[in-house]
Short mmCIF file of C-alpha atoms in Angstrom, two decimals:
data_model
loop_
_atom_site.label_atom_id
_atom_site.label_comp_id
_atom_site.label_asym_id
_atom_site.label_seq_id
_atom_site.Cartn_x
_atom_site.Cartn_y
_atom_site.Cartn_z
CA MET A 160 -92.62 -182.81 25.18
CA PRO A 161 -91.16 -179.71 25.91
CA SER A 162 -92.22 -179.46 29.67
CA LEU A 163 -90.78 -182.93 30.22
CA GLU A 164 -87.60 -182.23 28.24
CA SER A 165 -86.40 -180.40 32.47
CA LEU A 166 -87.46 -183.72 34.25
CA PRO A 167 -84.14 -185.51 35.81
CA ALA A 168 -83.31 -188.80 33.54
CA GLU A 169 -84.39 -190.58 36.28
CA LEU A 170 -87.75 -189.51 36.29
CA LEU A 171 -88.23 -189.57 32.00
CA LEU A 172 -87.14 -193.17 32.19
CA ASN A 173 -90.42 -194.08 33.91
CA VAL A 174 -92.39 -191.81 32.10
CA VAL A 175 -91.36 -193.41 29.35
CA GLU A 176 -93.16 -196.38 30.00
CA TYR A 177 -96.80 -194.72 30.10
CA ILE A 178 -96.34 -192.66 26.09
CA PRO A 179 -97.88 -195.02 23.27
CA ARG A 180 -96.45 -192.90 21.06
CA PRO A 181 -93.32 -194.77 18.82
CA SER A 182 -92.39 -190.99 17.83
CA ASP A 183 -93.51 -189.92 21.18
CA ARG A 184 -90.74 -192.06 22.83
CA LYS A 185 -87.87 -192.24 20.56
CA SER A 186 -88.30 -187.77 21.41
CA LEU A 187 -87.79 -188.48 25.24
CA CYS A 188 -85.15 -190.79 24.44
CA LEU A 189 -82.97 -187.73 22.31
CA VAL A 190 -83.42 -185.65 25.15
CA CYS A 191 -81.72 -188.27 27.59
CA LYS A 192 -79.21 -188.47 25.34
CA LEU A 193 -79.14 -184.31 25.22
CA LEU A 194 -78.59 -184.33 29.46
CA ARG A 195 -74.53 -184.24 30.79
CA VAL A 196 -75.54 -187.51 33.08
CA PRO A 197 -74.74 -191.24 33.15
CA ALA A 198 -76.93 -193.70 31.03
CA THR A 199 -78.93 -195.57 32.99
CA THR A 200 -81.13 -197.56 29.53
CA LEU A 201 -80.56 -199.16 26.33
CA LEU A 202 -80.99 -195.60 24.98
CA TYR A 203 -77.75 -195.80 23.64
CA GLN A 204 -77.37 -198.00 21.54
CA ARG A 205 -76.99 -196.28 18.49
CA VAL A 206 -75.08 -193.16 19.68
CA VAL A 207 -74.23 -190.05 16.78
CA LEU A 208 -71.13 -187.75 17.46
CA ASP A 209 -71.56 -185.13 14.98
CA ASN A 210 -72.67 -181.24 15.30
CA THR A 211 -76.25 -182.03 16.46
CA THR A 212 -74.87 -183.14 19.88
CA PRO A 213 -73.99 -180.73 22.09
CA LYS A 214 -70.69 -180.67 23.57
CA TRP A 215 -69.68 -183.15 22.10
CA THR A 216 -66.29 -182.63 21.74
CA SER A 217 -65.10 -181.33 24.78
CA PHE A 218 -65.53 -184.85 26.47
CA LYS A 219 -62.96 -186.34 29.13
CA PRO A 220 -62.24 -189.25 30.24
CA GLU A 221 -63.64 -190.07 32.95
CA THR A 222 -65.81 -187.41 33.71
CA GLY A 223 -69.64 -186.76 33.17
CA MET A 224 -71.08 -189.12 30.46
CA LEU A 225 -67.84 -191.45 30.78
CA PHE A 226 -67.93 -191.65 34.12
CA LYS A 227 -66.35 -195.30 34.46
CA THR A 228 -70.08 -195.91 36.63
CA ASN A 229 -71.93 -194.54 34.08
CA PRO A 230 -73.59 -198.03 32.75
CA GLY A 231 -74.88 -196.82 29.85
CA LEU A 232 -71.48 -197.11 28.01
CA GLY A 233 -71.29 -200.56 28.38
CA GLN A 234 -75.10 -200.50 26.17
CA ILE A 235 -73.77 -198.80 22.81
CA ARG A 236 -72.96 -200.49 20.27
CA HIS A 237 -73.15 -198.47 16.92
CA VAL A 238 -71.64 -194.92 17.74
CA THR A 239 -70.33 -192.91 14.21
CA PHE A 240 -68.86 -189.91 14.55
CA ASP A 241 -68.66 -186.57 12.27
CA SER A 242 -66.55 -184.01 12.12
CA MET A 243 -68.42 -180.50 12.55
CA SER A 244 -66.67 -178.20 9.51
CA LYS A 245 -64.95 -179.54 6.46
CA LYS A 246 -61.43 -179.85 8.06
CA VAL A 247 -61.35 -181.77 10.99
CA LEU A 248 -60.34 -180.93 14.85
CA PRO A 249 -57.55 -181.39 16.54
CA GLU A 250 -60.47 -181.25 19.86
CA GLU A 251 -62.78 -184.26 18.53
CA VAL A 252 -59.69 -186.05 17.33
CA GLN A 253 -59.60 -186.40 21.16
CA ALA A 254 -62.75 -185.95 21.74
CA MET A 255 -63.50 -189.74 19.72
CA THR A 256 -60.16 -191.49 21.46
CA ALA A 257 -61.43 -190.39 24.77
CA VAL A 258 -64.64 -192.09 23.83
CA LEU A 259 -62.86 -194.95 22.87
CA GLN A 260 -61.52 -195.14 26.12
CA SER A 261 -63.63 -195.42 27.81
CA LEU A 262 -66.38 -198.42 26.35
CA PRO A 263 -65.95 -200.98 27.37
CA ARG A 264 -65.22 -204.00 26.05
CA ASN A 265 -66.02 -206.14 22.80
CA THR A 266 -69.21 -204.68 23.42
CA LEU A 267 -69.27 -202.40 20.02
CA ARG A 268 -71.06 -204.07 17.44
CA SER A 269 -70.37 -201.28 14.08
CA ILE A 270 -67.84 -197.80 14.40
CA ASP A 271 -68.27 -195.49 11.68
CA CYS A 272 -64.80 -192.66 11.14
CA ARG A 273 -64.61 -192.06 7.96
CA ARG A 274 -63.70 -188.81 8.31
CA PHE A 275 -60.60 -188.98 11.39
CA ALA A 276 -57.24 -190.00 10.40
CA VAL A 277 -56.63 -193.01 11.82
CA ASP A 278 -52.94 -193.19 13.81
CA GLU A 279 -52.00 -196.39 16.08
CA LYS A 280 -53.42 -195.09 19.55
CA ILE A 281 -57.13 -195.49 17.81
CA ALA A 282 -56.55 -198.51 16.20
CA SER A 283 -55.24 -200.25 19.15
CA LEU A 284 -58.33 -198.62 20.83
CA VAL A 285 -60.70 -200.39 17.71
CA ILE A 286 -58.69 -203.41 17.23
CA ALA A 287 -57.28 -205.19 20.02
CA GLN A 288 -60.25 -203.90 22.73
CA GLN A 289 -63.70 -204.64 20.02
CA ARG A 290 -63.49 -208.00 18.60
CA ASN A 291 -67.03 -208.49 18.26
CA LEU A 292 -66.87 -205.30 14.97
CA ILE A 293 -69.54 -206.61 12.40
CA SER A 294 -69.49 -203.47 10.83
CA LEU A 295 -66.02 -201.19 9.84
CA ALA A 296 -65.82 -198.03 8.00
CA LEU A 297 -62.60 -196.56 9.02
CA GLY A 298 -60.41 -193.11 8.05
CA PRO A 299 -57.01 -192.47 6.07
CA LEU A 300 -54.47 -194.27 7.70
CA THR A 301 -51.70 -192.68 9.23
CA PHE A 302 -49.08 -196.47 8.93
CA ASN A 303 -49.30 -199.44 7.60
CA LEU A 304 -51.04 -201.66 10.07
CA THR A 305 -51.35 -204.90 7.50
CA PRO A 306 -48.36 -206.63 9.00
CA PHE A 307 -49.95 -206.00 12.55
CA ILE A 308 -52.63 -207.91 11.28
CA LYS A 309 -51.16 -210.34 8.51
CA LEU A 310 -49.06 -211.40 11.89
CA GLU A 311 -51.88 -212.24 13.83
CA LEU A 312 -50.52 -209.66 16.69
CA PHE A 313 -54.17 -208.59 18.46
CA GLY A 314 -54.71 -211.86 17.90
CA PRO A 315 -55.39 -214.85 15.58
CA SER A 316 -59.51 -214.02 15.55
CA THR A 317 -59.20 -209.99 14.81
CA PHE A 318 -62.50 -209.16 13.31
CA ALA A 319 -63.11 -212.12 12.11
CA ASN A 320 -66.74 -210.91 12.49
CA VAL A 321 -67.08 -207.88 10.04
CA THR A 322 -69.66 -208.81 7.29
CA THR A 323 -69.80 -204.83 6.12
CA LEU A 324 -66.61 -203.45 5.07
CA GLU A 325 -66.19 -199.57 3.39
CA VAL A 326 -63.23 -198.92 1.14
CA PRO A 327 -63.40 -194.07 2.25
CA LEU A 328 -62.20 -192.18 -0.78
CA ILE A 329 -59.56 -191.00 0.94
CA ILE A 330 -56.62 -193.83 1.70
CA GLY A 331 -53.51 -192.98 3.81
CA SER A 332 -51.25 -194.58 1.61
CA LEU A 333 -51.34 -197.99 -1.07
CA ASP A 334 -50.53 -199.85 2.35
CA ASP A 335 -54.35 -199.29 3.20
CA LEU A 336 -55.54 -201.17 0.07
CA GLU A 337 -53.10 -203.98 1.53
CA LEU A 338 -55.46 -203.73 4.17
CA TYR A 339 -58.44 -203.96 2.74
CA GLN A 340 -57.73 -206.49 0.28
CA TRP A 341 -57.04 -208.70 3.29
CA PHE A 342 -60.32 -207.96 4.43
CA ILE A 343 -61.60 -209.12 1.16
CA ALA A 344 -60.27 -212.51 0.78
CA ARG A 345 -60.88 -213.83 5.20
CA ALA A 346 -63.60 -212.02 6.58
CA PRO A 347 -67.11 -213.61 5.35
CA LEU A 348 -68.58 -209.93 4.25
CA ARG A 349 -72.18 -209.91 3.60
CA ARG A 350 -71.90 -206.00 2.57
CA LEU A 351 -69.01 -203.94 0.96
CA ALA A 352 -68.90 -200.47 0.04
CA ILE A 353 -66.62 -199.33 -2.41
CA ARG A 354 -65.75 -195.35 -2.13
CA THR A 355 -62.63 -195.26 -4.55
CA GLU A 356 -61.79 -194.95 -8.00
CA LEU A 357 -58.84 -197.04 -6.41
CA SER A 358 -56.09 -194.50 -7.65
CA CYS A 359 -53.72 -193.08 -5.69
CA ASN A 360 -52.77 -189.59 -6.09
CA PRO A 361 -50.78 -187.26 -3.08
CA LEU A 362 -52.22 -184.37 -1.17
CA PRO A 363 -51.12 -182.19 0.61
CA GLY A 364 -50.92 -184.01 4.50
CA GLY A 365 -49.85 -187.19 2.68
CA LEU A 366 -52.79 -188.49 2.17
CA PHE A 367 -53.99 -189.73 -0.92
CA ASP A 368 -57.50 -188.83 -2.83
CA SER A 369 -58.50 -191.82 -4.68
CA ASN A 370 -58.98 -190.00 -7.62
CA GLY A 371 -58.34 -191.20 -11.23
CA SER A 372 -58.37 -194.36 -13.50
CA ASP A 373 -59.38 -198.42 -11.01
CA GLY A 374 -56.63 -200.29 -12.61
CA LEU A 375 -55.60 -201.35 -9.48
CA LEU A 376 -58.63 -202.82 -8.58
CA SER A 377 -57.70 -206.44 -9.81
CA ARG A 378 -53.55 -205.65 -8.69
CA THR A 379 -55.38 -205.19 -5.25
CA LEU A 380 -58.21 -205.20 -3.47
CA PHE A 381 -58.93 -208.26 -5.35
CA SER A 382 -55.34 -209.40 -5.96
CA HIS A 383 -57.10 -212.87 -4.75
CA LEU A 384 -58.87 -213.66 -7.48
CA THR A 385 -55.91 -213.20 -9.56
CA ASN A 386 -53.10 -215.65 -8.06
CA ASP A 387 -56.69 -217.76 -7.29
CA SER A 388 -58.39 -219.05 -9.98
CA THR A 389 -60.32 -221.12 -8.39
CA ALA A 390 -61.42 -218.81 -5.90
CA PRO A 391 -65.41 -219.17 -5.25
CA ARG A 392 -67.25 -215.77 -5.15
CA ALA A 393 -68.46 -213.95 -2.44
CA GLN A 394 -72.08 -214.38 -1.00
CA ILE A 395 -72.57 -209.95 -0.88
CA GLU A 396 -75.77 -209.63 0.20
CA GLY A 397 -75.29 -205.70 -0.86
CA LEU A 398 -73.07 -203.75 -2.84
CA GLY A 399 -72.68 -200.09 -3.37
CA MET A 400 -70.08 -198.33 -5.95
CA GLU A 401 -68.95 -194.52 -5.76
CA TYR A 402 -66.70 -192.80 -8.56
CA THR A 403 -65.46 -196.56 -9.19
CA ASN A 404 -64.91 -197.13 -13.24
CA LEU A 405 -67.11 -199.97 -14.37
CA GLN A 406 -66.06 -200.68 -17.88
CA GLN A 407 -63.26 -202.13 -16.79
CA ALA A 408 -64.49 -203.59 -13.19
CA THR A 409 -67.01 -205.71 -14.60
CA ARG A 410 -65.12 -208.51 -14.94
CA THR A 411 -63.42 -208.13 -11.34
CA PHE A 412 -66.14 -208.15 -10.08
CA SER A 413 -68.41 -210.36 -11.46
CA ARG A 414 -65.27 -212.96 -10.34
CA PHE A 415 -65.82 -211.68 -6.93
CA VAL A 416 -69.41 -211.16 -6.49
CA ASP A 417 -72.53 -213.95 -7.23
CA PHE A 418 -74.85 -211.86 -8.25
CA SER A 419 -77.49 -214.82 -6.65
CA HIS A 420 -77.38 -212.78 -3.55
CA LEU A 421 -77.58 -209.70 -3.84
CA ARG A 422 -79.98 -207.74 -2.82
CA SER A 423 -78.68 -204.31 -2.98
CA LEU A 424 -76.94 -201.94 -5.23
CA GLU A 425 -75.93 -198.33 -5.37
CA LEU A 426 -74.05 -196.67 -7.74
CA TYR A 427 -72.82 -193.48 -7.76
CA ASP A 428 -71.60 -191.92 -10.41
CA CYS A 429 -69.60 -194.54 -12.15
CA ALA A 430 -68.34 -194.50 -15.88
CA GLY A 431 -69.71 -198.10 -16.83
CA THR A 432 -72.40 -198.10 -15.06
CA ASP A 433 -74.87 -200.27 -18.14
CA VAL A 434 -71.43 -202.65 -18.63
CA PHE A 435 -72.39 -203.65 -15.37
CA ILE A 436 -76.37 -203.92 -15.44
CA ASP A 437 -75.56 -205.42 -18.95
CA ALA A 438 -73.38 -208.40 -17.43
CA MET A 439 -75.98 -208.48 -13.84
CA ALA A 440 -79.21 -209.24 -15.99
CA GLY A 441 -77.12 -211.57 -18.33
CA HIS A 442 -76.22 -213.92 -15.50
CA PHE A 443 -80.16 -213.70 -13.73
CA GLN A 444 -80.94 -214.26 -17.50
CA GLU A 445 -78.55 -217.19 -17.62
CA HIS A 446 -79.23 -217.90 -13.89
CA GLY A 447 -82.71 -217.01 -12.36
CA GLY A 448 -82.46 -216.23 -8.82
CA CYS A 449 -82.37 -212.35 -8.66
CA LYS A 450 -83.33 -211.14 -5.37
CA LEU A 451 -82.86 -207.42 -5.44
CA GLU A 452 -84.97 -205.65 -3.64
CA HIS A 453 -82.92 -201.40 -3.37
CA PHE A 454 -81.56 -200.29 -6.82
CA ALA A 455 -79.61 -196.86 -6.77
CA TYR A 456 -78.10 -195.29 -9.79
CA SER A 457 -77.30 -191.46 -9.88
CA ILE A 458 -74.96 -189.69 -12.81
CA VAL A 459 -71.32 -189.58 -13.61
CA GLU A 460 -70.48 -185.61 -14.92
CA GLU A 461 -73.17 -185.52 -18.04
CA ASP A 462 -72.96 -189.46 -18.72
CA HIS A 463 -76.96 -190.46 -18.49
CA ILE A 464 -77.46 -194.09 -18.60
CA SER A 465 -80.55 -195.07 -21.34
CA TYR A 466 -83.95 -195.25 -19.99
CA LYS A 467 -83.17 -198.95 -21.12
CA VAL A 468 -80.54 -200.24 -18.74
CA VAL A 469 -83.46 -198.84 -16.19
CA GLU A 470 -85.87 -201.15 -17.73
CA LYS A 471 -83.56 -203.86 -17.97
CA VAL A 472 -82.88 -203.67 -14.30
CA LEU A 473 -86.90 -203.88 -13.45
CA ARG A 474 -87.94 -206.20 -16.13
CA THR A 475 -84.92 -208.44 -14.44
CA CYS A 476 -85.70 -207.81 -10.91
CA GLU A 477 -88.76 -209.12 -9.01
CA GLY A 478 -90.37 -206.92 -5.96
CA LEU A 479 -88.04 -204.18 -5.72
CA LYS A 480 -88.52 -202.66 -2.84
CA SER A 481 -86.32 -199.36 -3.34
CA LEU A 482 -85.20 -197.49 -6.28
CA MET A 483 -83.73 -194.38 -6.21
CA LEU A 484 -82.58 -192.96 -10.30
CA PHE A 485 -80.90 -189.96 -10.91
CA GLY A 486 -79.71 -188.92 -15.05
CA ILE A 487 -81.34 -191.01 -17.38
CA ASP A 488 -81.17 -190.50 -21.02
CA ASP A 489 -85.11 -190.66 -23.21
CA PHE A 490 -87.08 -191.40 -20.19
CA ALA A 491 -90.30 -190.12 -22.24
CA HIS A 492 -90.02 -193.93 -23.63
CA PHE A 493 -89.34 -195.46 -20.26
CA ASP A 494 -92.34 -198.08 -20.16
CA LEU A 495 -94.23 -197.12 -16.93
CA LYS A 496 -96.04 -200.65 -17.55
CA LEU A 497 -93.00 -201.19 -15.08
CA PHE A 498 -93.84 -199.69 -11.96
CA GLN A 499 -96.97 -201.94 -11.96
CA LYS A 500 -94.80 -204.35 -12.04
CA HIS A 501 -93.21 -203.46 -8.61
CA GLY A 502 -96.03 -202.06 -7.36
CA SER A 503 -96.96 -204.24 -4.54
CA SER A 504 -93.75 -204.15 -3.51
CA LEU A 505 -91.81 -200.62 -4.42
CA GLN A 506 -92.34 -199.20 -0.76
CA ALA A 507 -89.37 -195.97 -1.65
CA LEU A 508 -89.19 -194.16 -4.33
CA ALA A 509 -87.12 -191.34 -5.85
CA LEU A 510 -85.93 -189.98 -9.42
CA GLN A 511 -85.10 -187.12 -11.16
CA PRO A 512 -84.74 -188.02 -15.25
CA ASP A 513 -82.06 -184.96 -15.65
CA ALA A 514 -79.78 -184.87 -13.08
CA SER A 515 -78.77 -181.31 -13.29
CA GLU A 516 -82.08 -179.93 -11.99
CA ASP A 517 -82.04 -177.90 -15.51
CA SER A 518 -85.18 -179.22 -16.54
CA ASP A 519 -88.91 -178.87 -16.21
CA CYS A 520 -91.62 -182.04 -15.64
CA GLU A 521 -92.41 -182.20 -19.67
CA GLU A 522 -87.97 -182.31 -21.01
CA MET A 523 -87.27 -184.87 -18.28
CA GLY A 524 -90.77 -187.21 -19.58
CA LEU A 525 -92.47 -186.76 -16.56
CA THR A 526 -95.50 -186.79 -17.65
CA LYS A 527 -99.30 -186.39 -16.75
CA GLY A 528 -98.73 -190.05 -17.55
CA PHE A 529 -96.00 -191.19 -14.93
CA TYR A 530 -97.90 -189.22 -11.77
CA SER A 531 -101.02 -191.25 -13.07
CA THR A 532 -99.56 -194.54 -13.08
CA ILE A 533 -97.25 -193.87 -10.00
CA ALA A 534 -100.40 -192.99 -7.38
CA ALA A 535 -102.60 -196.28 -9.16
CA HIS A 536 -100.22 -199.04 -9.39
CA CYS A 537 -98.20 -198.61 -6.79
CA GLN A 538 -100.09 -197.62 -3.46
CA ASN A 539 -97.84 -198.98 -0.75
CA LEU A 540 -95.19 -196.20 -1.33
CA ARG A 541 -94.35 -195.31 2.37
CA GLU A 542 -90.85 -192.25 0.88
CA LEU A 543 -91.69 -190.42 -2.61
CA ALA A 544 -89.57 -187.81 -3.84
CA LEU A 545 -89.74 -186.42 -7.68
CA PRO A 546 -90.12 -183.39 -9.27
CA MET A 547 -93.11 -181.92 -9.28
CA PRO A 548 -94.68 -179.55 -12.38
CA ASP A 549 -94.14 -176.37 -12.70
CA VAL A 550 -96.47 -173.42 -10.29
CA GLN A 551 -96.39 -170.40 -9.20
CA PHE A 552 -97.80 -168.50 -6.10
CA GLY A 553 -97.26 -164.41 -4.94
CA ILE A 554 -100.65 -163.73 -6.41
CA ASP A 555 -104.10 -164.46 -5.64
CA GLU A 556 -104.35 -167.88 -7.04
CA PRO A 557 -101.48 -170.01 -8.51
CA ARG A 558 -100.73 -169.51 -12.54
CA ALA A 559 -101.03 -172.06 -14.41
CA SER A 560 -101.02 -174.46 -11.53
CA GLN A 561 -103.58 -177.21 -13.30
CA ASP A 562 -101.21 -180.26 -13.39
CA PHE A 563 -99.72 -179.02 -9.93
CA ASP A 564 -102.70 -179.58 -8.29
CA SER A 565 -103.47 -182.93 -10.69
CA ALA A 566 -100.21 -184.35 -9.68
CA MET A 567 -100.22 -183.42 -6.14
CA LEU A 568 -103.79 -184.60 -5.70
CA ALA A 569 -102.83 -187.98 -7.40
CA LEU A 570 -99.83 -188.44 -5.26
CA LEU A 571 -101.50 -187.63 -1.76
CA GLY A 572 -104.22 -190.22 -1.98
CA LEU A 573 -101.70 -192.90 -1.68
CA PRO A 574 -103.07 -194.70 1.54
CA ASP A 575 -99.32 -195.62 3.11
CA LEU A 576 -97.06 -192.62 2.14
CA LYS A 577 -95.14 -191.33 4.82
CA SER A 578 -93.53 -188.34 3.25
CA PHE A 579 -92.95 -186.14 -0.27
CA ARG A 580 -89.76 -185.08 -1.06
CA VAL A 581 -90.86 -182.46 -4.25
CA PHE A 582 -86.94 -181.37 -5.49
CA ASN A 583 -88.45 -178.48 -7.45
CA TRP A 584 -89.15 -175.25 -5.51
CA PRO A 585 -92.41 -173.05 -6.83
CA VAL A 586 -92.00 -170.07 -9.17
CA PRO A 587 -92.35 -166.93 -7.24
CA ALA A 588 -94.77 -164.11 -9.44
CA LYS A 589 -91.56 -162.13 -9.54
CA ALA A 590 -88.46 -161.86 -11.44
CA PHE A 591 -84.60 -161.69 -9.17
CA PRO A 592 -82.62 -158.55 -9.50
CA GLU A 593 -79.68 -159.42 -10.74
CA ASP A 594 -76.69 -161.10 -8.17
CA THR A 595 -78.24 -161.09 -5.66
CA THR A 596 -78.51 -164.82 -5.69
CA ASP A 597 -78.37 -164.77 -1.93
CA ASP A 598 -80.06 -161.14 -0.90
CA PRO A 599 -80.85 -162.79 3.13
CA LEU A 600 -83.83 -160.11 2.31
CA LEU A 601 -85.57 -161.53 -1.20
CA GLN A 602 -84.84 -165.14 0.79
CA ARG A 603 -87.10 -163.30 3.19
CA ASP A 604 -89.90 -162.34 0.87
CA TYR A 605 -89.91 -165.71 -0.89
CA MET A 606 -90.04 -167.77 1.71
CA LEU A 607 -92.98 -165.89 3.79
CA GLU A 608 -94.27 -166.18 0.48
CA MET A 609 -94.33 -169.68 0.01
CA ASP A 610 -95.70 -170.11 3.18
CA ASP A 611 -98.77 -168.98 2.41
CA PHE A 612 -98.74 -171.09 -0.88
CA ALA A 613 -98.45 -173.83 1.54
CA TYR A 614 -101.30 -172.44 4.47
CA THR A 615 -103.74 -171.62 1.59
CA HIS A 616 -102.81 -174.08 -1.70
CA LEU A 617 -101.36 -177.06 -0.56
CA ALA A 618 -103.51 -177.18 2.56
CA LYS A 619 -106.31 -176.84 0.53
CA LEU A 620 -104.86 -179.64 -1.92
CA VAL A 621 -104.86 -181.85 1.40
CA ASN A 622 -108.78 -181.73 2.27
CA GLN A 623 -109.20 -182.32 -0.60
CA ARG A 624 -108.50 -186.28 -0.32
CA GLU A 625 -110.95 -187.79 1.59
CA GLN A 626 -109.80 -188.70 5.50
CA THR A 627 -109.99 -191.64 5.77
CA HIS A 628 -105.33 -191.73 5.65
CA SER A 629 -103.34 -189.68 7.32
CA PRO A 630 -101.42 -187.30 4.22
CA PRO A 631 -97.77 -187.60 4.44
CA ILE A 632 -95.04 -184.74 5.13
CA LEU A 633 -94.76 -182.62 2.34
CA CYS A 634 -90.60 -181.20 2.18
CA PHE A 635 -89.67 -178.97 0.11
CA ALA A 636 -85.65 -179.24 -0.95
CA GLY A 637 -83.22 -179.57 -4.09
CA LEU A 638 -81.29 -182.29 -5.09
CA SER A 639 -78.18 -180.33 -5.29
CA GLY A 640 -79.06 -177.39 -3.44
CA ASN A 641 -81.91 -174.84 -2.39
CA LYS A 642 -82.56 -172.75 -4.62
CA ALA A 643 -85.59 -171.21 -6.68
CA VAL A 644 -85.55 -170.21 -10.37
CA TYR A 645 -87.07 -167.43 -12.68
CA ASP A 646 -86.74 -166.48 -15.64
CA ASN A 647 -83.07 -168.21 -14.86
CA GLU A 648 -81.76 -166.46 -12.16
CA GLU A 649 -81.94 -168.20 -9.49
CA LEU A 650 -82.51 -167.21 -5.73
CA GLN A 651 -80.36 -169.26 -3.06
CA LEU A 652 -82.22 -170.24 -0.44
CA PRO A 653 -81.47 -171.55 3.65
CA GLY A 654 -82.36 -175.14 3.31
CA PRO A 655 -85.00 -177.37 3.86
CA VAL A 656 -88.50 -176.68 4.82
CA CYS A 657 -91.26 -179.04 6.16
CA TYR A 658 -95.31 -179.05 6.38
CA VAL A 659 -96.44 -181.53 9.15
CA PRO A 660 -100.09 -182.31 8.73
CA LEU A 661 -102.25 -181.38 11.42
CA LYS A 662 -105.76 -181.84 12.06
CA GLN A 663 -107.75 -179.13 13.29
CA GLY A 664 -111.17 -178.42 14.71
CA ASP A 665 -113.46 -176.74 17.93
CA GLY A 666 -115.04 -179.49 18.41
CA PHE A 667 -118.43 -178.85 16.02
CA ALA A 668 -117.68 -177.98 12.86
CA LYS A 669 -115.90 -180.59 9.85
CA PRO A 670 -112.12 -181.09 11.31
CA GLN A 671 -110.04 -179.51 8.51
CA ILE A 672 -105.92 -180.09 8.19
CA GLY A 673 -103.92 -177.53 8.45
CA LEU A 674 -99.97 -177.66 7.85
CA GLN A 675 -96.85 -176.99 10.40
CA LYS A 676 -93.85 -175.83 9.15
CA MET A 677 -90.88 -177.26 10.21
CA THR A 678 -86.88 -177.01 9.71
CA LEU A 679 -86.06 -181.41 8.43
CA SER A 680 -83.95 -181.62 12.41
CA ASP A 681 -87.68 -180.69 14.27
CA VAL A 682 -89.45 -183.06 11.61
CA GLU A 683 -86.81 -185.73 12.17
CA TYR A 684 -87.02 -185.33 16.23
CA VAL A 685 -90.80 -185.17 16.52
CA GLU A 686 -91.40 -187.94 13.37
CA PRO A 687 -88.49 -190.32 14.48
CA GLU A 688 -90.29 -192.69 12.19
CA VAL A 689 -91.36 -190.98 9.27
CA LYS A 690 -88.21 -191.09 6.38
CA ILE A 691 -87.52 -187.98 4.16
CA LEU A 692 -85.31 -189.32 1.35
CA ARG A 693 -82.16 -187.01 1.14
CA TRP A 694 -79.62 -187.42 -1.39
CA PRO A 695 -76.75 -188.78 -1.19
CA PHE A 696 -78.99 -191.56 0.30
CA THR A 697 -77.04 -194.34 1.61
CA LEU A 698 -73.27 -196.48 0.59
CA LEU A 699 -75.05 -199.73 2.28
#
């Protein structure tokens, strides 16, 4: 691949046809995106402009990639803008405006600029020039857009095709909520994400942080339900909520959403999750027809949900494909047979019963029986993310690793597993000195020991399995940060690390599997078809 990067873009496009592996073809696409030359193919259909895109903030209208004769601009269908820093920079706003100005009319299908404040100019470029949008995620508005929409100043069919809508965490004012209410009441929505608690407290610069109770839920976003008791329930297929007080909002959502159409449900840091799930389960018990395929839940501060609530979801649904759970009380009492019920359909599983990451596996309820149950009954898993039993390295042989080895060997036997993310890092043999949590020398020494542990012990475990299928990519990455812990002392680590299996051999001896160290971004570049579960995973 590196030798191909120096080829001209036009030649690269011809070479693509003769490379059979999807990962190689997609890698070439990524290479072409980095070239500052006009695009000439469909490679640009999905464009993400963030800190991984070199010099995108220097984009200017009618120059380079944004030159009007670049036919690739007409192929862009999905565009995402993200800031390279915590605070959006002026040059990023200018570059985003230049990109929107350069796009042909009515070509975009989705736009995501949730980090950027939307002024009159950006709004007009999105609304007036892109009438075929089906997915919309705007940032805080700097002006009241609602009257322009209601008066149909941009035409009668403004956003008539929008089926996916996101209400952002940061809003410009209460006028933003009125605009989103207009969407919810009229657009043919199929996927709705609400990241706000729907009460506004002033922030510097005139913005509002939706951080409080969600008492405005019925009076703003769903006021049409209050005014019209006969309004039909929306046929929402994907519903995501973050920071919403579901204990207060459950009745509103029960009136708004037809649960029988729901395929994806994500509840992140929402108080009252158990109340919402009880209402949803009650609907299915009364009417049947549960189609839920994806369920994700995360803790709200110290408010873990009971294992019984999770059991209720799994008992109510049939054929879950994706399950993400963080923060569950008394998981040791969880009925593991429910994993067997969904074993034939489950393709992605992420589980961390103690979201604080301070407990070992036994304390969290992840026993030997849990790992063997997953390995025996969830044979179609492709992505997996779990904490593992503690293992210590830095000595001749890893100590107290029997539980780790048996769990790892069981999971490595999953035939379709492509990636396995381990939330907890191995324990070093020596304690960390006090007050050295980010010492670069300690970080280097730890990572050297980690690499040696992977190249010897992990590689040995990989080779103990019969080579009837390719082993998964192993990724060590914490849930809320990367840290190694020894006797309550923590060492912050530079970031996630992945070990990719590679066949080794000289043609005469039996081929062995070795592990090659890569960063997470390198893995996504080289093997783009392999997904490594991240947190937060997705909100629709």
